[in-house]
């Protein structure tokens, strides 16, 4: 089986569902608790490329910190990335990575499609 990684938040039900799916499929994934070990700017840029989405599409726009930082009005992609580096709670979850491709596990079908 190819190397699989999950950006995981154990307190999130959707993230736990994705981890359980990997376990049920017998996939031993590398678990990255991204709130404990936040991704670097370079890692986030690579993730955005794997997902083929913009920084805003990777953000949890309903988080209080999103509103506090007034990110709704921000149009600079680099500033949005820097906000996620500084505040990893803004990063949508879970994210599963396999073979240089990634999927956000909302809905879980995205992960199922990625795994094939």
PDB file of C-alpha atoms in Angstrom:
ATOM      1  CA  UNK A   1       0.000   0.000   0.000  1.00  0.00           C
ATOM      2  CA  UNK A   2       1.218   3.490  -0.833  1.00  0.00           C
ATOM      3  CA  UNK A   3       2.263   5.850   1.901  1.00  0.00           C
ATOM      4  CA  UNK A   4      -0.770   7.611   3.345  1.00  0.00           C
ATOM      5  CA  UNK A   5      -0.805  10.571   5.707  1.00  0.00           C
ATOM      6  CA  UNK A   6      -3.726  12.147   7.534  1.00  0.00           C
ATOM      7  CA  UNK A   7      -3.753  15.674   8.935  1.00  0.00           C
ATOM      8  CA  UNK A   8      -5.856  14.838  11.954  1.00  0.00           C
ATOM      9  CA  UNK A   9      -7.635  16.561  14.824  1.00  0.00           C
ATOM     10  CA  UNK A  10      -8.767  13.853  17.276  1.00  0.00           C
ATOM     11  CA  UNK A  11     -11.433  16.182  18.688  1.00  0.00           C
ATOM     12  CA  UNK A  12     -13.181  16.430  15.305  1.00  0.00           C
ATOM     13  CA  UNK A  13     -15.812  13.823  14.424  1.00  0.00           C
ATOM     14  CA  UNK A  14     -15.121  14.014  10.671  1.00  0.00           C
ATOM     15  CA  UNK A  15     -11.418  13.587  11.332  1.00  0.00           C
ATOM     16  CA  UNK A  16     -12.065  10.570  13.567  1.00  0.00           C
ATOM     17  CA  UNK A  17     -14.318   9.124  10.827  1.00  0.00           C
ATOM     18  CA  UNK A  18     -11.504   9.435   8.273  1.00  0.00           C
ATOM     19  CA  UNK A  19      -8.981   7.827  10.650  1.00  0.00           C
ATOM     20  CA  UNK A  20     -11.446   4.986  11.289  1.00  0.00           C
ATOM     21  CA  UNK A  21     -11.960   4.489   7.539  1.00  0.00           C
ATOM     22  CA  UNK A  22      -8.194   4.166   7.036  1.00  0.00           C
ATOM     23  CA  UNK A  23      -8.005   1.663   9.888  1.00  0.00           C
ATOM     24  CA  UNK A  24     -10.921  -0.376   8.491  1.00  0.00           C
ATOM     25  CA  UNK A  25      -9.165  -0.527   5.119  1.00  0.00           C
ATOM     26  CA  UNK A  26      -6.005  -1.788   6.829  1.00  0.00           C
ATOM     27  CA  UNK A  27      -4.066   1.341   5.915  1.00  0.00           C
ATOM     28  CA  UNK A  28      -1.363   2.292   8.383  1.00  0.00           C
ATOM     29  CA  UNK A  29      -1.306   6.032   7.874  1.00  0.00           C
ATOM     30  CA  UNK A  30       1.124   8.529   9.289  1.00  0.00           C
ATOM     31  CA  UNK A  31      -0.975  10.660  11.626  1.00  0.00           C
ATOM     32  CA  UNK A  32      -0.082  14.334  11.782  1.00  0.00           C
ATOM     33  CA  UNK A  33      -1.854  16.125  14.616  1.00  0.00           C
ATOM     34  CA  UNK A  34      -1.555  19.452  12.853  1.00  0.00           C
ATOM     35  CA  UNK A  35      -2.779  21.490  15.838  1.00  0.00           C
ATOM     36  CA  UNK A  36       0.146  20.131  17.887  1.00  0.00           C
ATOM     37  CA  UNK A  37       2.630  20.250  15.009  1.00  0.00           C
ATOM     38  CA  UNK A  38       1.455  23.019  12.669  1.00  0.00           C
ATOM     39  CA  UNK A  39       2.490  22.810   9.028  1.00  0.00           C
ATOM     40  CA  UNK A  40       5.074  25.225   7.691  1.00  0.00           C
ATOM     41  CA  UNK A  41       4.251  27.715   4.989  1.00  0.00           C
ATOM     42  CA  UNK A  42       5.964  25.429   2.464  1.00  0.00           C
ATOM     43  CA  UNK A  43       3.903  22.440   3.610  1.00  0.00           C
ATOM     44  CA  UNK A  44       0.682  24.431   3.272  1.00  0.00           C
ATOM     45  CA  UNK A  45       1.615  25.653  -0.201  1.00  0.00           C
ATOM     46  CA  UNK A  46       2.359  22.041  -1.217  1.00  0.00           C
ATOM     47  CA  UNK A  47      -0.963  20.927   0.268  1.00  0.00           C
ATOM     48  CA  UNK A  48      -2.866  23.589  -1.665  1.00  0.00           C
ATOM     49  CA  UNK A  49      -1.166  22.371  -4.836  1.00  0.00           C
ATOM     50  CA  UNK A  50      -2.093  18.736  -4.107  1.00  0.00           C
ATOM     51  CA  UNK A  51      -5.689  19.764  -3.435  1.00  0.00           C
ATOM     52  CA  UNK A  52      -5.798  22.180  -6.419  1.00  0.00           C
ATOM     53  CA  UNK A  53      -7.616  24.782  -4.330  1.00  0.00           C
ATOM     54  CA  UNK A  54      -7.053  28.323  -3.068  1.00  0.00           C
ATOM     55  CA  UNK A  55      -5.996  29.139   0.469  1.00  0.00           C
ATOM     56  CA  UNK A  56      -9.503  30.376   1.325  1.00  0.00           C
ATOM     57  CA  UNK A  57     -10.984  27.043   0.216  1.00  0.00           C
ATOM     58  CA  UNK A  58      -8.791  25.316   2.809  1.00  0.00           C
ATOM     59  CA  UNK A  59      -9.956  27.622   5.595  1.00  0.00           C
ATOM     60  CA  UNK A  60     -12.554  27.011   8.278  1.00  0.00           C
ATOM     61  CA  UNK A  61     -14.462  30.253   7.743  1.00  0.00           C
ATOM     62  CA  UNK A  62     -16.787  29.715  10.700  1.00  0.00           C
ATOM     63  CA  UNK A  63     -13.970  29.704  13.277  1.00  0.00           C
ATOM     64  CA  UNK A  64     -13.961  32.692  15.646  1.00  0.00           C
ATOM     65  CA  UNK A  65     -10.320  33.443  14.769  1.00  0.00           C
ATOM     66  CA  UNK A  66     -11.338  33.827  11.093  1.00  0.00           C
ATOM     67  CA  UNK A  67     -13.708  36.625  12.058  1.00  0.00           C
ATOM     68  CA  UNK A  68     -11.291  38.123  14.623  1.00  0.00           C
ATOM     69  CA  UNK A  69      -8.554  38.422  12.002  1.00  0.00           C
ATOM     70  CA  UNK A  70     -11.052  39.889   9.496  1.00  0.00           C
ATOM     71  CA  UNK A  71      -9.984  37.314   6.909  1.00  0.00           C
ATOM     72  CA  UNK A  72     -13.239  37.566   4.955  1.00  0.00           C
ATOM     73  CA  UNK A  73     -11.962  40.836   3.510  1.00  0.00           C
ATOM     74  CA  UNK A  74      -8.417  39.548   2.851  1.00  0.00           C
ATOM     75  CA  UNK A  75      -7.633  38.945  -0.830  1.00  0.00           C
ATOM     76  CA  UNK A  76      -3.873  38.281  -0.601  1.00  0.00           C
ATOM     77  CA  UNK A  77      -3.271  34.528  -0.902  1.00  0.00           C
ATOM     78  CA  UNK A  78       0.039  34.779   0.981  1.00  0.00           C
ATOM     79  CA  UNK A  79      -1.614  36.514   3.931  1.00  0.00           C
ATOM     80  CA  UNK A  80      -4.284  33.797   4.085  1.00  0.00           C
ATOM     81  CA  UNK A  81      -1.561  31.123   4.085  1.00  0.00           C
ATOM     82  CA  UNK A  82       0.353  32.964   6.808  1.00  0.00           C
ATOM     83  CA  UNK A  83      -2.857  33.169   8.876  1.00  0.00           C
ATOM     84  CA  UNK A  84      -3.195  29.361   8.667  1.00  0.00           C
ATOM     85  CA  UNK A  85       0.463  28.855   9.613  1.00  0.00           C
ATOM     86  CA  UNK A  86       0.010  31.103  12.659  1.00  0.00           C
ATOM     87  CA  UNK A  87      -3.448  29.681  13.493  1.00  0.00           C
ATOM     88  CA  UNK A  88      -3.670  26.038  12.373  1.00  0.00           C
ATOM     89  CA  UNK A  89      -7.206  25.866  13.770  1.00  0.00           C
ATOM     90  CA  UNK A  90      -8.172  27.661  10.542  1.00  0.00           C
ATOM     91  CA  UNK A  91      -7.170  24.637   8.429  1.00  0.00           C
ATOM     92  CA  UNK A  92     -10.042  22.462   7.238  1.00  0.00           C
ATOM     93  CA  UNK A  93      -9.886  18.875   8.407  1.00  0.00           C
ATOM     94  CA  UNK A  94      -9.272  16.076   7.942  1.00  0.00           C
ATOM     95  CA  UNK A  95      -6.896  15.962   4.997  1.00  0.00           C
ATOM     96  CA  UNK A  96      -5.700  12.626   3.644  1.00  0.00           C
ATOM     97  CA  UNK A  97      -2.658  12.469   1.367  1.00  0.00           C
ATOM     98  CA  UNK A  98      -1.749   9.574  -0.907  1.00  0.00           C
ATOM     99  CA  UNK A  99       0.660   9.394  -3.847  1.00  0.00           C
ATOM    100  CA  UNK A 100       1.093  13.164  -4.136  1.00  0.00           C
ATOM    101  CA  UNK A 101      -2.644  13.798  -4.133  1.00  0.00           C
ATOM    102  CA  UNK A 102      -4.838  14.928  -1.271  1.00  0.00           C
ATOM    103  CA  UNK A 103      -8.492  15.133  -0.293  1.00  0.00           C
ATOM    104  CA  UNK A 104     -10.376  16.967   2.402  1.00  0.00           C
ATOM    105  CA  UNK A 105     -12.564  14.459   4.238  1.00  0.00           C
ATOM    106  CA  UNK A 106     -15.717  16.564   4.029  1.00  0.00           C
ATOM    107  CA  UNK A 107     -17.557  14.585   2.873  1.00  0.00           C
ATOM    108  CA  UNK A 108     -15.841  11.268   3.668  1.00  0.00           C
ATOM    109  CA  UNK A 109     -16.500  10.163   0.078  1.00  0.00           C
ATOM    110  CA  UNK A 110     -13.627  12.437  -0.966  1.00  0.00           C
ATOM    111  CA  UNK A 111     -11.244  10.202   1.006  1.00  0.00           C
ATOM    112  CA  UNK A 112     -12.845   7.037  -0.367  1.00  0.00           C
ATOM    113  CA  UNK A 113     -12.310   8.339  -3.913  1.00  0.00           C
ATOM    114  CA  UNK A 114      -8.682   9.244  -3.147  1.00  0.00           C
ATOM    115  CA  UNK A 115      -7.947   5.784  -1.774  1.00  0.00           C
ATOM    116  CA  UNK A 116      -9.498   4.127  -4.828  1.00  0.00           C
TER     117      UNK A 116
END
